[in-house]
């Protein structure tokens, strides 16, 4: 988001702030212009229409959560001195990303996916961000594979999608009446991820 024009960024930041307590459908251009102090002319100079602004903010919010995981994984692979350290750190990352406390972030991501499903313009934006996120994870896994820490038979793209899928997938438990024990879930993930670790 740092690369956005300051006016465009201010509008997006205002939408993101409002989305903390409101649904996208509850936002109006009048509200966002009032809160941001940006003129109507400037809004339509930077965005095709008001929906374009909402879509952009939703996609940025969607990507922010995955970027957080990428940042954590990058630190793990940069700081680990050997395979055992990497495995231990990855288990901690799994516990963090699967925490019930992150349910709101998972719901936000699911909302963005749902909105994009019926909106070709937003889907294109989401495609670009998702491809960027996939490539970032692929680069992390490639570096780990080059160190001999990841099984060379694993397709790196599949690995990148897999880690995002299970991180979002716990949303199934978030909406269940009878909750799965979180430790049982993270133990299962650890079991699966252990198959990609080079022995």
PDB file of C-alpha atoms in Angstrom:
ATOM      1  CA  UNK A   1       0.000   0.000   0.000  1.00  0.00           C
ATOM      2  CA  UNK A   2       3.005   2.304   0.440  1.00  0.00           C
ATOM      3  CA  UNK A   3       3.246   2.603  -3.346  1.00  0.00           C
ATOM      4  CA  UNK A   4      -0.215   4.192  -3.592  1.00  0.00           C
ATOM      5  CA  UNK A   5      -0.629   7.900  -4.278  1.00  0.00           C
ATOM      6  CA  UNK A   6      -1.127   9.705  -0.912  1.00  0.00           C
ATOM      7  CA  UNK A   7      -4.740  10.637  -1.698  1.00  0.00           C
ATOM      8  CA  UNK A   8      -5.571   7.145  -2.864  1.00  0.00           C
ATOM      9  CA  UNK A   9      -3.907   5.689   0.211  1.00  0.00           C
ATOM     10  CA  UNK A  10      -5.845   8.020   2.531  1.00  0.00           C
ATOM     11  CA  UNK A  11      -9.114   6.859   1.007  1.00  0.00           C
ATOM     12  CA  UNK A  12      -8.152   3.198   1.281  1.00  0.00           C
ATOM     13  CA  UNK A  13      -6.991   3.624   4.888  1.00  0.00           C
ATOM     14  CA  UNK A  14     -10.303   5.286   5.763  1.00  0.00           C
ATOM     15  CA  UNK A  15     -12.248   2.391   4.238  1.00  0.00           C
ATOM     16  CA  UNK A  16     -10.086  -0.139   6.086  1.00  0.00           C
ATOM     17  CA  UNK A  17     -10.705   1.674   9.350  1.00  0.00           C
ATOM     18  CA  UNK A  18     -14.470   1.682   8.769  1.00  0.00           C
ATOM     19  CA  UNK A  19     -14.451  -2.003   7.823  1.00  0.00           C
ATOM     20  CA  UNK A  20     -13.309  -2.818  11.360  1.00  0.00           C
ATOM     21  CA  UNK A  21     -16.835  -2.110  12.572  1.00  0.00           C
ATOM     22  CA  UNK A  22     -18.998  -2.106   9.442  1.00  0.00           C
ATOM     23  CA  UNK A  23     -19.839  -4.383   6.530  1.00  0.00           C
ATOM     24  CA  UNK A  24     -18.771  -3.271   3.030  1.00  0.00           C
ATOM     25  CA  UNK A  25     -22.436  -2.798   2.114  1.00  0.00           C
ATOM     26  CA  UNK A  26     -22.839  -0.323   5.001  1.00  0.00           C
ATOM     27  CA  UNK A  27     -20.218   2.076   3.634  1.00  0.00           C
ATOM     28  CA  UNK A  28     -21.190   5.108   1.598  1.00  0.00           C
ATOM     29  CA  UNK A  29     -19.121   7.552  -0.395  1.00  0.00           C
ATOM     30  CA  UNK A  30     -20.427  10.375   1.808  1.00  0.00           C
ATOM     31  CA  UNK A  31     -19.174   8.644   4.954  1.00  0.00           C
ATOM     32  CA  UNK A  32     -15.727   7.915   3.515  1.00  0.00           C
ATOM     33  CA  UNK A  33     -15.302  11.415   2.100  1.00  0.00           C
ATOM     34  CA  UNK A  34     -16.334  12.957   5.406  1.00  0.00           C
ATOM     35  CA  UNK A  35     -14.010  10.736   7.451  1.00  0.00           C
ATOM     36  CA  UNK A  36     -11.043  11.116   5.080  1.00  0.00           C
ATOM     37  CA  UNK A  37     -11.427  14.800   4.294  1.00  0.00           C
ATOM     38  CA  UNK A  38     -10.900  13.983   0.625  1.00  0.00           C
ATOM     39  CA  UNK A  39     -13.021  15.653  -2.059  1.00  0.00           C
ATOM     40  CA  UNK A  40     -15.481  13.772  -4.256  1.00  0.00           C
ATOM     41  CA  UNK A  41     -13.532  14.835  -7.331  1.00  0.00           C
ATOM     42  CA  UNK A  42     -10.339  13.318  -5.947  1.00  0.00           C
ATOM     43  CA  UNK A  43     -12.113  10.042  -5.160  1.00  0.00           C
ATOM     44  CA  UNK A  44     -13.306   9.704  -8.756  1.00  0.00           C
ATOM     45  CA  UNK A  45      -9.928  10.788 -10.093  1.00  0.00           C
ATOM     46  CA  UNK A  46      -8.247   7.826  -8.370  1.00  0.00           C
ATOM     47  CA  UNK A  47     -11.053   5.237  -8.625  1.00  0.00           C
ATOM     48  CA  UNK A  48     -13.512   4.337 -11.376  1.00  0.00           C
ATOM     49  CA  UNK A  49     -16.361   4.494  -8.890  1.00  0.00           C
ATOM     50  CA  UNK A  50     -17.013   4.057  -5.179  1.00  0.00           C
ATOM     51  CA  UNK A  51     -17.183   0.262  -5.504  1.00  0.00           C
ATOM     52  CA  UNK A  52     -13.694   0.329  -7.012  1.00  0.00           C
ATOM     53  CA  UNK A  53     -12.430   1.929  -3.786  1.00  0.00           C
ATOM     54  CA  UNK A  54     -14.169  -0.694  -1.628  1.00  0.00           C
ATOM     55  CA  UNK A  55     -12.810  -3.528  -3.785  1.00  0.00           C
ATOM     56  CA  UNK A  56      -9.279  -2.139  -3.588  1.00  0.00           C
ATOM     57  CA  UNK A  57      -9.482  -1.874   0.201  1.00  0.00           C
ATOM     58  CA  UNK A  58     -10.884  -5.415   0.502  1.00  0.00           C
ATOM     59  CA  UNK A  59      -8.061  -6.846  -1.607  1.00  0.00           C
ATOM     60  CA  UNK A  60      -5.431  -4.947   0.384  1.00  0.00           C
ATOM     61  CA  UNK A  61      -6.965  -6.219   3.632  1.00  0.00           C
ATOM     62  CA  UNK A  62      -7.040  -9.766   2.249  1.00  0.00           C
ATOM     63  CA  UNK A  63      -3.367  -9.600   1.295  1.00  0.00           C
ATOM     64  CA  UNK A  64      -2.269  -8.000   4.571  1.00  0.00           C
ATOM     65  CA  UNK A  65      -3.031 -11.142   6.565  1.00  0.00           C
ATOM     66  CA  UNK A  66      -1.071 -13.388   4.206  1.00  0.00           C
ATOM     67  CA  UNK A  67       1.767 -10.846   4.128  1.00  0.00           C
ATOM     68  CA  UNK A  68       1.920 -11.148   7.913  1.00  0.00           C
ATOM     69  CA  UNK A  69       2.431 -14.907   7.602  1.00  0.00           C
ATOM     70  CA  UNK A  70       5.033 -14.401   4.879  1.00  0.00           C
ATOM     71  CA  UNK A  71       6.925 -12.011   7.130  1.00  0.00           C
ATOM     72  CA  UNK A  72       6.913 -14.563   9.958  1.00  0.00           C
ATOM     73  CA  UNK A  73       8.000 -17.421   7.679  1.00  0.00           C
ATOM     74  CA  UNK A  74      10.784 -15.303   6.201  1.00  0.00           C
ATOM     75  CA  UNK A  75      12.136 -14.680   9.703  1.00  0.00           C
ATOM     76  CA  UNK A  76      11.952 -18.419  10.468  1.00  0.00           C
ATOM     77  CA  UNK A  77      13.948 -19.434   7.417  1.00  0.00           C
ATOM     78  CA  UNK A  78      16.446 -16.599   7.810  1.00  0.00           C
ATOM     79  CA  UNK A  79      17.097 -17.223  11.508  1.00  0.00           C
ATOM     80  CA  UNK A  80      17.046 -21.034  11.595  1.00  0.00           C
ATOM     81  CA  UNK A  81      20.551 -22.481  11.617  1.00  0.00           C
ATOM     82  CA  UNK A  82      19.511 -26.043  10.858  1.00  0.00           C
ATOM     83  CA  UNK A  83      16.567 -28.284  10.013  1.00  0.00           C
ATOM     84  CA  UNK A  84      15.616 -28.974  13.653  1.00  0.00           C
ATOM     85  CA  UNK A  85      15.438 -25.256  14.467  1.00  0.00           C
ATOM     86  CA  UNK A  86      13.293 -24.704  11.392  1.00  0.00           C
ATOM     87  CA  UNK A  87      10.858 -27.470  12.386  1.00  0.00           C
ATOM     88  CA  UNK A  88      10.538 -26.111  15.927  1.00  0.00           C
ATOM     89  CA  UNK A  89       9.910 -22.584  14.642  1.00  0.00           C
ATOM     90  CA  UNK A  90       7.378 -23.776  12.079  1.00  0.00           C
ATOM     91  CA  UNK A  91       5.367 -25.449  14.844  1.00  0.00           C
ATOM     92  CA  UNK A  92       5.161 -22.102  16.633  1.00  0.00           C
ATOM     93  CA  UNK A  93       4.085 -20.387  13.409  1.00  0.00           C
ATOM     94  CA  UNK A  94       1.334 -22.977  12.981  1.00  0.00           C
ATOM     95  CA  UNK A  95       0.051 -22.348  16.516  1.00  0.00           C
ATOM     96  CA  UNK A  96      -0.030 -18.615  15.835  1.00  0.00           C
ATOM     97  CA  UNK A  97      -1.744 -18.750  12.422  1.00  0.00           C
ATOM     98  CA  UNK A  98      -4.357 -21.248  13.621  1.00  0.00           C
ATOM     99  CA  UNK A  99      -5.267 -19.374  16.777  1.00  0.00           C
ATOM    100  CA  UNK A 100      -8.978 -18.855  17.466  1.00  0.00           C
ATOM    101  CA  UNK A 101      -8.040 -15.213  18.121  1.00  0.00           C
ATOM    102  CA  UNK A 102      -7.443 -14.773  14.368  1.00  0.00           C
ATOM    103  CA  UNK A 103     -11.018 -15.692  13.476  1.00  0.00           C
ATOM    104  CA  UNK A 104     -11.882 -12.072  12.470  1.00  0.00           C
ATOM    105  CA  UNK A 105      -9.001 -12.006   9.980  1.00  0.00           C
ATOM    106  CA  UNK A 106     -10.085 -15.318   8.470  1.00  0.00           C
ATOM    107  CA  UNK A 107     -13.639 -14.013   8.148  1.00  0.00           C
ATOM    108  CA  UNK A 108     -12.326 -10.891   6.398  1.00  0.00           C
ATOM    109  CA  UNK A 109     -10.437 -13.031   3.900  1.00  0.00           C
ATOM    110  CA  UNK A 110     -13.483 -15.213   3.279  1.00  0.00           C
ATOM    111  CA  UNK A 111     -15.567 -12.066   2.719  1.00  0.00           C
ATOM    112  CA  UNK A 112     -13.117 -10.803   0.101  1.00  0.00           C
ATOM    113  CA  UNK A 113     -13.191 -14.147  -1.718  1.00  0.00           C
ATOM    114  CA  UNK A 114     -16.986 -14.173  -1.640  1.00  0.00           C
ATOM    115  CA  UNK A 115     -17.242 -10.618  -2.969  1.00  0.00           C
ATOM    116  CA  UNK A 116     -14.754 -11.339  -5.755  1.00  0.00           C
ATOM    117  CA  UNK A 117     -16.687 -14.426  -6.821  1.00  0.00           C
ATOM    118  CA  UNK A 118     -19.502 -12.260  -8.198  1.00  0.00           C
ATOM    119  CA  UNK A 119     -17.328  -9.346  -9.291  1.00  0.00           C
ATOM    120  CA  UNK A 120     -14.936  -9.828 -12.265  1.00  0.00           C
ATOM    121  CA  UNK A 121     -13.139  -6.519 -11.638  1.00  0.00           C
ATOM    122  CA  UNK A 122     -12.434  -7.382  -8.017  1.00  0.00           C
ATOM    123  CA  UNK A 123     -11.452 -10.924  -9.005  1.00  0.00           C
ATOM    124  CA  UNK A 124      -8.774  -9.492 -11.319  1.00  0.00           C
ATOM    125  CA  UNK A 125      -7.392  -7.424  -8.431  1.00  0.00           C
ATOM    126  CA  UNK A 126      -7.465 -10.452  -6.158  1.00  0.00           C
ATOM    127  CA  UNK A 127      -5.723 -12.543  -8.842  1.00  0.00           C
ATOM    128  CA  UNK A 128      -2.826 -10.082  -8.932  1.00  0.00           C
ATOM    129  CA  UNK A 129      -2.430 -10.018  -5.154  1.00  0.00           C
ATOM    130  CA  UNK A 130      -2.839 -13.771  -4.779  1.00  0.00           C
ATOM    131  CA  UNK A 131      -0.190 -14.394  -7.453  1.00  0.00           C
ATOM    132  CA  UNK A 132       2.158 -12.026  -5.606  1.00  0.00           C
ATOM    133  CA  UNK A 133       1.551 -13.832  -2.323  1.00  0.00           C
ATOM    134  CA  UNK A 134       2.069 -17.236  -3.946  1.00  0.00           C
ATOM    135  CA  UNK A 135       5.356 -16.098  -5.479  1.00  0.00           C
ATOM    136  CA  UNK A 136       6.571 -14.745  -2.141  1.00  0.00           C
ATOM    137  CA  UNK A 137       5.913 -18.099  -0.462  1.00  0.00           C
ATOM    138  CA  UNK A 138       7.454 -19.991  -3.372  1.00  0.00           C
ATOM    139  CA  UNK A 139      10.632 -17.921  -2.948  1.00  0.00           C
ATOM    140  CA  UNK A 140      10.763 -18.764   0.769  1.00  0.00           C
ATOM    141  CA  UNK A 141      10.302 -22.475   0.083  1.00  0.00           C
ATOM    142  CA  UNK A 142      12.858 -22.397  -2.749  1.00  0.00           C
ATOM    143  CA  UNK A 143      15.473 -20.978  -0.396  1.00  0.00           C
ATOM    144  CA  UNK A 144      14.675 -23.655   2.192  1.00  0.00           C
ATOM    145  CA  UNK A 145      14.869 -26.350  -0.497  1.00  0.00           C
ATOM    146  CA  UNK A 146      18.230 -25.005  -1.658  1.00  0.00           C
ATOM    147  CA  UNK A 147      19.453 -25.437   1.907  1.00  0.00           C
ATOM    148  CA  UNK A 148      18.308 -29.052   1.799  1.00  0.00           C
ATOM    149  CA  UNK A 149      15.524 -28.510   4.351  1.00  0.00           C
ATOM    150  CA  UNK A 150      12.538 -29.271   2.118  1.00  0.00           C
ATOM    151  CA  UNK A 151      11.881 -32.449   0.166  1.00  0.00           C
ATOM    152  CA  UNK A 152      12.940 -31.796  -3.433  1.00  0.00           C
ATOM    153  CA  UNK A 153       9.951 -33.741  -4.745  1.00  0.00           C
ATOM    154  CA  UNK A 154       7.497 -31.176  -3.364  1.00  0.00           C
ATOM    155  CA  UNK A 155       6.060 -28.787  -5.948  1.00  0.00           C
ATOM    156  CA  UNK A 156       6.786 -25.338  -4.506  1.00  0.00           C
ATOM    157  CA  UNK A 157       3.651 -23.756  -5.943  1.00  0.00           C
ATOM    158  CA  UNK A 158       1.515 -26.520  -4.448  1.00  0.00           C
ATOM    159  CA  UNK A 159       3.264 -25.962  -1.114  1.00  0.00           C
ATOM    160  CA  UNK A 160       2.521 -22.240  -1.255  1.00  0.00           C
ATOM    161  CA  UNK A 161      -1.176 -22.866  -1.903  1.00  0.00           C
ATOM    162  CA  UNK A 162      -1.321 -25.635   0.720  1.00  0.00           C
ATOM    163  CA  UNK A 163      -0.023 -23.465   3.550  1.00  0.00           C
ATOM    164  CA  UNK A 164      -2.543 -20.714   2.739  1.00  0.00           C
ATOM    165  CA  UNK A 165      -5.358 -23.250   2.381  1.00  0.00           C
ATOM    166  CA  UNK A 166      -4.924 -24.746   5.827  1.00  0.00           C
ATOM    167  CA  UNK A 167      -4.386 -21.322   7.384  1.00  0.00           C
ATOM    168  CA  UNK A 168      -7.743 -20.182   6.037  1.00  0.00           C
ATOM    169  CA  UNK A 169      -9.340 -23.619   6.342  1.00  0.00           C
ATOM    170  CA  UNK A 170      -9.664 -23.506  10.124  1.00  0.00           C
ATOM    171  CA  UNK A 171     -12.542 -21.107   9.437  1.00  0.00           C
ATOM    172  CA  UNK A 172     -14.633 -24.295   9.245  1.00  0.00           C
ATOM    173  CA  UNK A 173     -13.976 -24.745  12.963  1.00  0.00           C
ATOM    174  CA  UNK A 174     -14.604 -21.046  13.606  1.00  0.00           C
ATOM    175  CA  UNK A 175     -18.208 -21.447  12.482  1.00  0.00           C
ATOM    176  CA  UNK A 176     -18.816 -24.845  14.094  1.00  0.00           C
ATOM    177  CA  UNK A 177     -21.009 -25.152  17.168  1.00  0.00           C
ATOM    178  CA  UNK A 178     -18.908 -28.003  18.508  1.00  0.00           C
ATOM    179  CA  UNK A 179     -15.322 -26.774  18.325  1.00  0.00           C
ATOM    180  CA  UNK A 180     -12.420 -28.991  17.380  1.00  0.00           C
ATOM    181  CA  UNK A 181      -9.598 -29.010  19.923  1.00  0.00           C
ATOM    182  CA  UNK A 182      -7.046 -26.543  18.550  1.00  0.00           C
ATOM    183  CA  UNK A 183      -4.124 -28.754  19.534  1.00  0.00           C
ATOM    184  CA  UNK A 184      -5.578 -31.686  17.570  1.00  0.00           C
ATOM    185  CA  UNK A 185      -5.737 -29.418  14.524  1.00  0.00           C
ATOM    186  CA  UNK A 186      -2.200 -28.062  14.843  1.00  0.00           C
ATOM    187  CA  UNK A 187      -0.870 -31.575  15.513  1.00  0.00           C
ATOM    188  CA  UNK A 188      -2.453 -32.724  12.255  1.00  0.00           C
ATOM    189  CA  UNK A 189      -0.891 -29.809  10.357  1.00  0.00           C
ATOM    190  CA  UNK A 190       2.497 -30.611  11.909  1.00  0.00           C
ATOM    191  CA  UNK A 191       2.086 -34.199  10.740  1.00  0.00           C
ATOM    192  CA  UNK A 192       1.334 -33.111   7.183  1.00  0.00           C
ATOM    193  CA  UNK A 193       4.090 -30.502   7.049  1.00  0.00           C
ATOM    194  CA  UNK A 194       6.607 -33.009   8.379  1.00  0.00           C
ATOM    195  CA  UNK A 195       6.246 -34.880   5.084  1.00  0.00           C
ATOM    196  CA  UNK A 196       7.707 -31.942   3.182  1.00  0.00           C
ATOM    197  CA  UNK A 197      10.693 -31.590   5.493  1.00  0.00           C
ATOM    198  CA  UNK A 198      13.844 -33.202   4.156  1.00  0.00           C
ATOM    199  CA  UNK A 199      15.200 -35.879   6.467  1.00  0.00           C
TER     200      UNK A 199
END
